[in-house]
mmCIF file of C-alpha atoms and ligand atoms in Angstrom:
data_model
loop_
_atom_site.group_PDB
_atom_site.id
_atom_site.type_symbol
_atom_site.label_atom_id
_atom_site.label_comp_id
_atom_site.label_asym_id
_atom_site.label_seq_id
_atom_site.Cartn_x
_atom_site.Cartn_y
_atom_site.Cartn_z
ATOM 1 C CA MET A 1 31.339 -7.606 8.421
ATOM 2 C CA GLU A 2 29.561 -3.948 7.465
ATOM 3 C CA LYS A 3 26.162 -4.432 6.423
ATOM 4 C CA GLU A 4 25.195 -3.847 2.622
ATOM 5 C CA ILE A 5 22.769 -0.895 2.476
ATOM 6 C CA VAL A 6 19.365 -1.534 0.710
ATOM 7 C CA LEU A 7 16.993 1.301 0.526
ATOM 8 C CA THR A 8 13.886 2.536 -0.933
ATOM 9 C CA GLY A 9 11.103 4.886 -1.000
ATOM 10 C CA MET A 10 7.600 5.802 -1.541
ATOM 11 C CA ARG A 11 5.795 8.719 -2.256
ATOM 12 C CA PRO A 12 3.178 9.621 0.216
ATOM 13 C CA THR A 13 -0.167 10.215 -1.576
ATOM 14 C CA GLY A 14 -2.497 8.154 0.093
ATOM 15 C CA LYS A 15 -3.049 5.445 2.191
ATOM 16 C CA LEU A 16 -1.368 1.873 0.951
ATOM 17 C CA HIS A 17 -3.697 -0.630 -0.591
ATOM 18 C CA ILE A 18 -3.323 -4.498 -0.886
ATOM 19 C CA GLY A 19 -1.513 -3.818 -4.492
ATOM 20 C CA HIS A 20 1.554 -1.817 -2.559
ATOM 21 C CA TYR A 21 1.639 -4.351 -0.006
ATOM 22 C CA VAL A 22 2.112 -7.419 -2.323
ATOM 23 C CA GLY A 23 4.211 -5.454 -4.475
ATOM 24 C CA VAL A 24 6.780 -4.482 -1.750
ATOM 25 C CA MET A 25 5.839 -5.856 1.692
ATOM 26 C CA PRO A 26 6.936 -9.576 1.688
ATOM 27 C CA ARG A 27 10.318 -8.324 -0.040
ATOM 28 C CA PHE A 28 10.875 -5.597 2.808
ATOM 29 C CA LEU A 29 10.327 -8.022 5.514
ATOM 30 C CA LYS A 30 12.484 -10.309 3.894
ATOM 31 C CA ILE A 31 15.669 -7.890 3.771
ATOM 32 C CA GLN A 32 14.886 -6.621 7.501
ATOM 33 C CA GLU A 33 15.424 -10.355 8.667
ATOM 34 C CA ASP A 34 18.556 -10.736 6.445
ATOM 35 C CA THR A 35 21.500 -9.753 8.702
ATOM 36 C CA SER A 36 24.159 -8.764 6.296
ATOM 37 C CA LYS A 37 21.868 -6.015 4.926
ATOM 38 C CA GLN A 38 20.478 -2.855 6.296
ATOM 39 C CA LEU A 39 17.111 -1.456 5.013
ATOM 40 C CA TYR A 40 16.515 2.106 4.760
ATOM 41 C CA LEU A 41 12.898 2.628 4.094
ATOM 42 C CA PHE A 42 11.554 6.473 3.736
ATOM 43 C CA ILE A 43 8.848 8.576 2.965
ATOM 44 C CA ALA A 44 9.802 10.603 -0.430
ATOM 45 C CA ASP A 45 7.623 13.602 0.844
ATOM 46 C CA MET A 46 9.375 16.455 -0.944
ATOM 47 C CA GLN A 47 9.374 14.217 -4.150
ATOM 48 C CA ALA A 48 5.343 13.925 -3.527
ATOM 49 C CA LEU A 49 5.612 17.681 -3.841
ATOM 50 C CA THR A 50 7.276 18.056 -6.910
ATOM 51 C CA ASP A 51 3.754 17.359 -8.835
ATOM 52 C CA ASN A 52 1.526 18.286 -5.985
ATOM 53 C CA ALA A 53 2.961 21.585 -5.141
ATOM 54 C CA LYS A 54 -0.714 23.030 -5.407
ATOM 55 C CA ASN A 55 -2.217 20.410 -3.354
ATOM 56 C CA PRO A 56 0.370 20.212 -0.525
ATOM 57 C CA VAL A 57 -2.560 18.633 1.972
ATOM 58 C CA LYS A 58 -2.972 15.601 0.038
ATOM 59 C CA VAL A 59 0.822 15.048 0.868
ATOM 60 C CA SER A 60 1.007 16.210 4.592
ATOM 61 C CA ASN A 61 -2.122 14.036 5.404
ATOM 62 C CA SER A 62 -0.653 11.086 3.640
ATOM 63 C CA VAL A 63 2.891 11.193 5.317
ATOM 64 C CA LEU A 64 1.573 9.713 8.774
ATOM 65 C CA GLU A 65 -0.731 7.236 7.087
ATOM 66 C CA VAL A 66 1.835 5.604 5.317
ATOM 67 C CA ALA A 67 4.236 5.737 8.415
ATOM 68 C CA ILE A 68 1.480 4.065 10.332
ATOM 69 C CA ASP A 69 1.057 1.180 7.403
ATOM 70 C CA TYR A 70 4.683 0.456 7.200
ATOM 71 C CA LEU A 71 5.028 -0.126 10.978
ATOM 72 C CA SER A 72 1.682 -2.183 10.847
ATOM 73 C CA CYS A 73 2.970 -4.371 8.278
ATOM 74 C CA GLY A 74 5.597 -5.408 10.308
ATOM 75 C CA ILE A 75 8.246 -3.163 9.558
ATOM 76 C CA ASP A 76 10.652 -3.235 12.907
ATOM 77 C CA PRO A 77 12.211 0.392 13.787
ATOM 78 C CA THR A 78 14.972 -1.577 15.497
ATOM 79 C CA LYS A 79 16.016 -3.590 12.479
ATOM 80 C CA THR A 80 15.176 -0.956 9.936
ATOM 81 C CA THR A 81 16.083 2.823 9.645
ATOM 82 C CA LEU A 82 12.798 4.952 8.797
ATOM 83 C CA PHE A 83 13.073 8.479 7.835
ATOM 84 C CA ILE A 84 11.271 11.212 6.062
ATOM 85 C CA GLN A 85 12.880 12.861 3.473
ATOM 86 C CA SER A 86 12.199 16.236 4.668
ATOM 87 C CA GLN A 87 13.995 16.059 7.645
ATOM 88 C CA ILE A 88 17.195 15.317 5.846
ATOM 89 C CA PRO A 89 18.457 18.964 4.447
ATOM 90 C CA GLU A 90 21.701 17.522 3.472
ATOM 91 C CA LEU A 91 19.801 15.493 0.699
ATOM 92 C CA THR A 92 18.908 18.891 -0.870
ATOM 93 C CA GLU A 93 22.701 20.513 -0.634
ATOM 94 C CA ILE A 94 23.836 17.090 -2.471
ATOM 95 C CA THR A 95 20.742 17.328 -5.242
ATOM 96 C CA MET A 96 22.266 20.932 -6.023
ATOM 97 C CA TYR A 97 25.625 19.629 -6.901
ATOM 98 C CA TYR A 98 24.292 16.722 -8.941
ATOM 99 C CA ALA A 99 22.071 19.090 -11.025
ATOM 100 C CA ASN A 100 25.560 20.225 -12.572
ATOM 101 C CA LEU A 101 26.129 17.057 -13.932
ATOM 102 C CA VAL A 102 22.772 16.088 -15.520
ATOM 103 C CA THR A 103 21.449 17.967 -18.619
ATOM 104 C CA VAL A 104 17.802 19.176 -19.140
ATOM 105 C CA SER A 105 17.281 17.668 -22.414
ATOM 106 C CA ARG A 106 18.522 14.044 -20.510
ATOM 107 C CA LEU A 107 15.979 14.764 -17.832
ATOM 108 C CA GLN A 108 13.354 15.305 -20.548
ATOM 109 C CA ARG A 109 14.185 12.175 -22.700
ATOM 110 C CA ASN A 110 13.647 9.935 -19.371
ATOM 111 C CA PRO A 111 11.170 7.711 -20.148
ATOM 112 C CA THR A 112 9.540 7.854 -16.541
ATOM 113 C CA ILE A 113 9.794 11.717 -16.707
ATOM 114 C CA LYS A 114 8.274 11.602 -20.099
ATOM 115 C CA GLU A 115 5.400 9.337 -19.288
ATOM 116 C CA GLU A 116 4.446 11.329 -16.299
ATOM 117 C CA ILE A 117 4.848 14.725 -18.132
ATOM 118 C CA LYS A 118 1.912 13.502 -20.431
ATOM 119 C CA LEU A 119 -0.117 12.121 -17.477
ATOM 120 C CA ARG A 120 -0.163 15.180 -15.794
ATOM 121 C CA ASN A 121 -0.958 17.155 -18.880
ATOM 122 C CA PHE A 122 2.102 19.523 -17.996
ATOM 123 C CA GLN A 123 2.814 20.053 -21.663
ATOM 124 C CA ASN A 124 4.946 23.236 -21.703
ATOM 125 C CA SER A 125 4.732 24.228 -18.044
ATOM 126 C CA ILE A 126 6.702 21.761 -16.581
ATOM 127 C CA PRO A 127 7.561 22.365 -13.104
ATOM 128 C CA ALA A 128 11.352 22.806 -12.828
ATOM 129 C CA GLY A 129 11.584 20.829 -9.721
ATOM 130 C CA PHE A 130 9.445 18.207 -11.268
ATOM 131 C CA LEU A 131 11.974 17.654 -13.751
ATOM 132 C CA MET A 132 14.570 17.841 -11.478
ATOM 133 C CA TYR A 133 13.404 15.045 -8.961
ATOM 134 C CA PRO A 134 15.469 12.180 -10.812
ATOM 135 C CA VAL A 135 18.314 14.036 -9.550
ATOM 136 C CA SER A 136 16.909 14.293 -6.021
ATOM 137 C CA GLN A 137 16.260 10.740 -6.229
ATOM 138 C CA ALA A 138 20.234 9.934 -6.881
ATOM 139 C CA ALA A 139 20.798 11.812 -3.915
ATOM 140 C CA ASP A 140 18.230 9.905 -1.823
ATOM 141 C CA ILE A 141 20.119 6.769 -2.984
ATOM 142 C CA THR A 142 23.834 7.817 -2.683
ATOM 143 C CA ALA A 143 23.440 9.755 0.480
ATOM 144 C CA PHE A 144 23.209 6.612 2.369
ATOM 145 C CA ASN A 145 25.737 4.738 0.167
ATOM 146 C CA ALA A 146 22.977 2.359 -0.844
ATOM 147 C CA LYS A 147 24.144 -0.834 -2.932
ATOM 148 C CA TYR A 148 20.391 -2.188 -3.880
ATOM 149 C CA ILE A 149 17.404 -0.440 -4.594
ATOM 150 C CA PRO A 150 13.933 -2.682 -4.613
ATOM 151 C CA VAL A 151 11.471 -1.079 -6.459
ATOM 152 C CA GLY A 152 8.975 -1.555 -9.425
ATOM 153 C CA GLU A 153 9.674 -1.976 -12.896
ATOM 154 C CA ASP A 154 8.538 1.954 -13.275
ATOM 155 C CA GLN A 155 11.657 3.270 -11.387
ATOM 156 C CA ALA A 156 14.225 1.367 -13.720
ATOM 157 C CA PRO A 157 14.670 4.711 -15.914
ATOM 158 C CA LEU A 158 15.204 6.722 -12.286
ATOM 159 C CA ILE A 159 18.031 4.027 -11.099
ATOM 160 C CA GLU A 160 19.439 4.438 -14.386
ATOM 161 C CA GLN A 161 19.788 8.010 -14.335
ATOM 162 C CA ALA A 162 21.290 7.827 -10.671
ATOM 163 C CA ARG A 163 23.963 5.542 -11.916
ATOM 164 C CA GLU A 164 24.812 8.105 -14.732
ATOM 165 C CA VAL A 165 25.188 10.713 -11.837
ATOM 166 C CA VAL A 166 27.583 8.415 -9.563
ATOM 167 C CA GLU A 167 29.445 7.169 -12.614
ATOM 168 C CA ASP A 168 29.658 11.075 -13.955
ATOM 169 C CA PHE A 169 30.731 12.261 -9.970
ATOM 170 C CA ASN A 170 33.171 9.422 -9.484
ATOM 171 C CA ARG A 171 34.932 10.051 -13.069
ATOM 172 C CA ILE A 172 35.377 13.846 -12.651
ATOM 173 C CA TYR A 173 35.882 14.197 -8.427
ATOM 174 C CA GLY A 174 37.423 10.897 -8.003
ATOM 175 C CA GLU A 175 36.024 7.697 -6.437
ATOM 176 C CA THR A 176 33.090 8.587 -4.106
ATOM 177 C CA LEU A 177 29.749 7.095 -4.563
ATOM 178 C CA VAL A 178 28.546 3.940 -4.402
ATOM 179 C CA MET A 179 26.989 2.534 -7.719
ATOM 180 C CA PRO A 180 23.628 1.608 -6.920
ATOM 181 C CA LYS A 181 21.765 -1.656 -8.578
ATOM 182 C CA MET A 182 18.270 -2.261 -8.927
ATOM 183 C CA ILE A 183 16.556 -5.220 -7.714
ATOM 184 C CA LEU A 184 12.917 -6.180 -8.967
ATOM 185 C CA PRO A 185 10.253 -8.268 -7.342
ATOM 186 C CA GLU A 186 10.304 -11.854 -7.968
ATOM 187 C CA ASN A 187 6.695 -12.968 -7.869
ATOM 188 C CA GLU A 188 4.809 -12.259 -11.291
ATOM 189 C CA ALA A 189 1.452 -12.121 -9.887
ATOM 190 C CA ALA A 190 2.706 -9.618 -7.149
ATOM 191 C CA LYS A 191 4.370 -7.542 -9.463
ATOM 192 C CA ARG A 192 0.943 -5.641 -10.433
ATOM 193 C CA LEU A 193 -2.336 -6.234 -9.121
ATOM 194 C CA PRO A 194 -5.365 -5.210 -11.004
ATOM 195 C CA GLY A 195 -8.129 -2.961 -9.658
ATOM 196 C CA THR A 196 -11.471 -4.758 -7.823
ATOM 197 C CA ASP A 197 -12.999 -3.854 -11.332
ATOM 198 C CA GLY A 198 -10.685 -5.614 -13.469
ATOM 199 C CA HIS A 199 -8.776 -2.568 -14.573
ATOM 200 C CA ASN A 200 -5.201 -3.119 -14.966
ATOM 201 C CA LYS A 201 -4.334 -0.925 -12.159
ATOM 202 C CA MET A 202 -5.298 -0.130 -8.800
ATOM 203 C CA SER A 203 -5.774 3.732 -8.232
ATOM 204 C CA LYS A 204 -7.258 5.920 -5.988
ATOM 205 C CA SER A 205 -9.303 7.812 -8.417
ATOM 206 C CA LEU A 206 -10.735 4.836 -10.162
ATOM 207 C CA ASN A 207 -12.119 3.622 -6.704
ATOM 208 C CA ASN A 208 -11.223 0.386 -7.211
ATOM 209 C CA CYS A 209 -8.516 -0.433 -4.731
ATOM 210 C CA ILE A 210 -8.810 -2.786 -1.161
ATOM 211 C CA TYR A 211 -6.900 -0.325 1.538
ATOM 212 C CA LEU A 212 -4.843 -2.119 4.146
ATOM 213 C CA SER A 213 -7.072 0.452 6.533
ATOM 214 C CA ASP A 214 -10.378 -1.021 5.143
ATOM 215 C CA ASP A 215 -12.538 -2.813 8.076
ATOM 216 C CA SER A 216 -14.066 -5.947 7.544
ATOM 217 C CA GLU A 217 -17.198 -5.163 6.305
ATOM 218 C CA THR A 218 -15.916 -2.786 3.594
ATOM 219 C CA VAL A 219 -13.745 -5.511 2.365
ATOM 220 C CA ARG A 220 -16.302 -8.151 2.185
ATOM 221 C CA LYS A 221 -18.255 -5.685 -0.014
ATOM 222 C CA LYS A 222 -15.813 -4.737 -2.232
ATOM 223 C CA VAL A 223 -14.819 -8.690 -2.775
ATOM 224 C CA MET A 224 -18.358 -9.802 -3.375
ATOM 225 C CA SER A 225 -18.932 -7.130 -5.777
ATOM 226 C CA MET A 226 -15.254 -7.851 -7.909
ATOM 227 C CA TYR A 227 -15.476 -8.216 -11.216
ATOM 228 C CA THR A 228 -14.614 -11.648 -12.572
ATOM 229 C CA ASP A 229 -14.958 -13.737 -15.808
ATOM 230 C CA PRO A 230 -17.796 -12.092 -17.624
ATOM 231 C CA ASN A 231 -18.365 -15.089 -19.578
ATOM 232 C CA HIS A 232 -18.732 -17.410 -16.647
ATOM 233 C CA ILE A 233 -22.443 -17.477 -16.730
ATOM 234 C CA ARG A 234 -23.637 -20.620 -15.303
ATOM 235 C CA VAL A 235 -21.765 -22.374 -12.552
ATOM 236 C CA GLU A 236 -21.094 -25.208 -14.879
ATOM 237 C CA ASP A 237 -19.643 -22.993 -17.365
ATOM 238 C CA PRO A 238 -15.737 -23.151 -17.865
ATOM 239 C CA GLY A 239 -14.165 -20.093 -16.308
ATOM 240 C CA ASP A 240 -11.291 -17.954 -17.342
ATOM 241 C CA THR A 241 -8.492 -17.611 -14.468
ATOM 242 C CA LYS A 242 -6.117 -15.534 -16.057
ATOM 243 C CA ASN A 243 -7.932 -11.872 -16.432
ATOM 244 C CA ASN A 244 -9.673 -12.579 -13.679
ATOM 245 C CA PRO A 245 -8.836 -10.305 -10.687
ATOM 246 C CA VAL A 246 -10.317 -12.717 -7.795
ATOM 247 C CA PHE A 247 -7.833 -15.525 -9.109
ATOM 248 C CA ILE A 248 -5.249 -12.640 -9.763
ATOM 249 C CA TYR A 249 -5.339 -11.925 -5.841
ATOM 250 C CA LEU A 250 -5.397 -15.680 -4.927
ATOM 251 C CA ASP A 251 -2.318 -16.391 -6.806
ATOM 252 C CA ALA A 252 -0.598 -13.382 -5.145
ATOM 253 C CA LEU A 253 -1.955 -13.925 -1.340
ATOM 254 C CA CYS A 254 -3.053 -17.277 -0.959
ATOM 255 C CA LYS A 255 -0.681 -19.674 1.179
ATOM 256 C CA ASP A 256 -2.140 -23.015 0.637
ATOM 257 C CA ARG A 257 -0.873 -23.357 -3.046
ATOM 258 C CA GLU A 258 -2.562 -26.837 -3.432
ATOM 259 C CA LYS A 259 -6.182 -25.498 -2.429
ATOM 260 C CA PHE A 260 -5.362 -22.375 -4.936
ATOM 261 C CA GLN A 261 -4.425 -24.922 -7.677
ATOM 262 C CA GLU A 262 -7.006 -27.249 -7.008
ATOM 263 C CA MET A 263 -9.743 -24.289 -7.070
ATOM 264 C CA LYS A 264 -8.264 -22.814 -10.048
ATOM 265 C CA GLU A 265 -8.367 -26.142 -12.453
ATOM 266 C CA HIS A 266 -11.593 -26.570 -10.767
ATOM 267 C CA TYR A 267 -12.967 -23.160 -11.676
ATOM 268 C CA GLU A 268 -11.383 -23.491 -15.306
ATOM 269 C CA ARG A 269 -13.080 -26.937 -15.800
ATOM 270 C CA GLY A 270 -16.551 -25.400 -14.726
ATOM 271 C CA GLY A 271 -18.467 -26.330 -11.605
ATOM 272 C CA LEU A 272 -17.254 -23.655 -9.197
ATOM 273 C CA GLY A 273 -19.126 -20.871 -8.408
ATOM 274 C CA ASP A 274 -17.806 -17.211 -7.997
ATOM 275 C CA VAL A 275 -19.217 -16.536 -5.010
ATOM 276 C CA ALA A 276 -17.342 -19.533 -3.546
ATOM 277 C CA CYS A 277 -14.138 -18.194 -5.013
ATOM 278 C CA LYS A 278 -14.745 -14.698 -3.562
ATOM 279 C CA LYS A 279 -15.968 -16.274 -0.323
ATOM 280 C CA TYR A 280 -12.441 -17.552 -0.082
ATOM 281 C CA LEU A 281 -10.586 -14.596 -1.305
ATOM 282 C CA TYR A 282 -12.305 -12.887 1.376
ATOM 283 C CA GLN A 283 -11.090 -15.281 4.023
ATOM 284 C CA VAL A 284 -7.753 -15.126 2.600
ATOM 285 C CA LEU A 285 -7.567 -11.418 2.964
ATOM 286 C CA GLU A 286 -9.047 -11.403 6.421
ATOM 287 C CA GLU A 287 -6.063 -13.691 7.336
ATOM 288 C CA LEU A 288 -3.669 -10.839 5.851
ATOM 289 C CA LEU A 289 -5.513 -8.005 7.015
ATOM 290 C CA GLU A 290 -6.640 -8.400 10.633
ATOM 291 C CA PRO A 291 -3.286 -8.511 12.025
ATOM 292 C CA ILE A 292 -2.444 -5.292 10.393
ATOM 293 C CA ARG A 293 -5.557 -3.501 11.266
ATOM 294 C CA GLN A 294 -5.124 -4.363 14.775
ATOM 295 C CA LYS A 295 -1.511 -2.904 14.871
ATOM 296 C CA ARG A 296 -2.915 0.066 12.831
ATOM 297 C CA LYS A 297 -5.337 0.561 15.565
ATOM 298 C CA TYR A 298 -2.730 0.440 18.059
ATOM 299 C CA TYR A 299 -0.502 2.947 16.231
ATOM 300 C CA GLU A 300 -3.435 5.421 15.437
ATOM 301 C CA ASP A 301 -4.193 5.843 19.417
ATOM 302 C CA HIS A 302 -0.416 6.223 19.714
ATOM 303 C CA LEU A 303 0.656 8.883 17.188
ATOM 304 C CA ASP A 304 3.517 10.030 19.476
ATOM 305 C CA GLU A 305 4.955 6.778 19.227
ATOM 306 C CA VAL A 306 5.157 7.049 15.794
ATOM 307 C CA LYS A 307 6.412 10.451 15.263
ATOM 308 C CA GLU A 308 9.349 9.401 18.221
ATOM 309 C CA ILE A 309 9.890 6.140 15.855
ATOM 310 C CA TYR A 310 10.554 8.276 12.784
ATOM 311 C CA ARG A 311 12.396 11.229 14.856
ATOM 312 C CA LYS A 312 15.015 8.582 16.097
ATOM 313 C CA GLY A 313 15.039 7.123 12.430
ATOM 314 C CA CYS A 314 16.029 10.528 10.869
ATOM 315 C CA LEU A 315 18.414 11.458 13.201
ATOM 316 C CA ALA A 316 20.133 7.814 12.608
ATOM 317 C CA ALA A 317 19.291 8.546 8.704
ATOM 318 C CA ARG A 318 20.993 12.059 8.787
ATOM 319 C CA GLU A 319 24.347 11.033 10.684
ATOM 320 C CA ASN A 320 24.659 8.997 7.196
ATOM 321 C CA ALA A 321 23.682 11.779 4.760
ATOM 322 C CA LYS A 322 26.071 14.278 6.816
ATOM 323 C CA GLU A 323 29.031 12.209 6.578
ATOM 324 C CA THR A 324 28.337 11.451 2.776
ATOM 325 C CA LEU A 325 28.024 15.236 1.966
ATOM 326 C CA LYS A 326 31.204 15.768 3.678
ATOM 327 C CA ARG A 327 33.142 13.484 1.308
ATOM 328 C CA ILE A 328 31.370 15.162 -1.857
ATOM 329 C CA ARG A 329 32.337 18.619 -0.475
ATOM 330 C CA LYS A 330 35.733 17.774 -0.191
ATOM 331 C CA ALA A 331 35.733 15.748 -3.611
ATOM 332 C CA ILE A 332 34.215 18.901 -5.355
ATOM 333 C CA GLY A 333 36.519 21.130 -3.386
ATOM 334 C CA ILE A 334 34.287 23.294 -1.478
ATOM 335 C CA ILE A 335 36.019 25.731 0.643
ATOM 336 C CA GLU A 336 36.273 24.563 4.248
ATOM 337 C CA LEU A 337 36.771 27.684 6.454
HETATM 338 N N1 LIG B 1 10.218 7.387 -7.028
HETATM 339 C C1 LIG B 1 9.491 6.598 -6.039
HETATM 340 C C2 LIG B 1 8.055 6.686 -6.209
HETATM 341 O O1 LIG B 1 7.551 7.284 -6.840
HETATM 342 C C3 LIG B 1 10.025 7.285 -4.559
HETATM 343 C C4 LIG B 1 11.502 7.502 -4.363
HETATM 344 C C5 LIG B 1 11.980 8.873 -4.103
HETATM 345 C C6 LIG B 1 12.415 6.547 -4.492
HETATM 346 N N2 LIG B 1 13.566 8.357 -3.919
HETATM 347 C C7 LIG B 1 13.933 6.934 -4.040
HETATM 348 C C8 LIG B 1 12.644 5.215 -4.529
HETATM 349 C C9 LIG B 1 14.946 6.567 -4.088
HETATM 350 C C10 LIG B 1 13.998 4.375 -4.450
HETATM 351 C C11 LIG B 1 14.883 5.129 -4.328
HETATM 352 O O2 LIG B 1 7.580 6.206 -5.376
#
């Protein structure tokens, strides 16, 4: 039986934090073990350059960091195809053919693009490459015949646009490309972890992240100074667990659901102190992070091995992209000499 392709990518713009981890990793690890599926997991370094062209070091420094993060979290190169976007030149050619099927105004109307233009203050100076990244993302997806795309909700407009490209291409040039479908995370708590300061998003610039690469003491300090319920002044006071990042993290990470439920009720009722909750969260985080840290250390000391893994992955992925490009050229009627 032919395996169904599941593909997703991430822009390398920094190390992974626990928000990334809970949002994607358990899903990836599950798909990796599913023998009816083949997972393609890639580092979208060219896409990261579309809004970091003047700061390429941010991207180049992050590529191996993310590569190591993936491996340290248990992504297994014998099961999952790991690759780096910039190493597959076929993607760029495919992007050019797709670009003819997409209008500038449709790109400008893409809600994710619109939001990012605002966020980055591009105003009337939108880099053409940036505006094109949804087209390149459609190439990423279709080059490997991906059927399922596990992403966060923010990516929905991009997958929608890729589906439009596929539909137009197949209609105009004949049935060639696989129609992709987005799949969203199941666990509500894992969809988006707030920052340690209670801000609704973990973000490097807000300095409110716990990184997979943080050492034990750093994690302890970050947890012990976390924002909780500001109205939970005395231990006896009833506390709020809904807007309390300590409980949101526990909800997303704690495997002992009975204990979590018990703590949650105790806190809400009153009589459970913040320090006790934080100490428990620290313990839960350490159980998750310590094995990752050890693997990370191994790969940091064996960078050649990391590069070799990705070199092999790129080679395998490129074979697929070449085959798809051949079919695309044939469908369009590109001359063969
Ligand atoms: N846009 C994704 C991000 O911001 C990265 C990405 C590039 C991607 N190409 C993709 C995701 C294809 C899924 C499928 O992280």
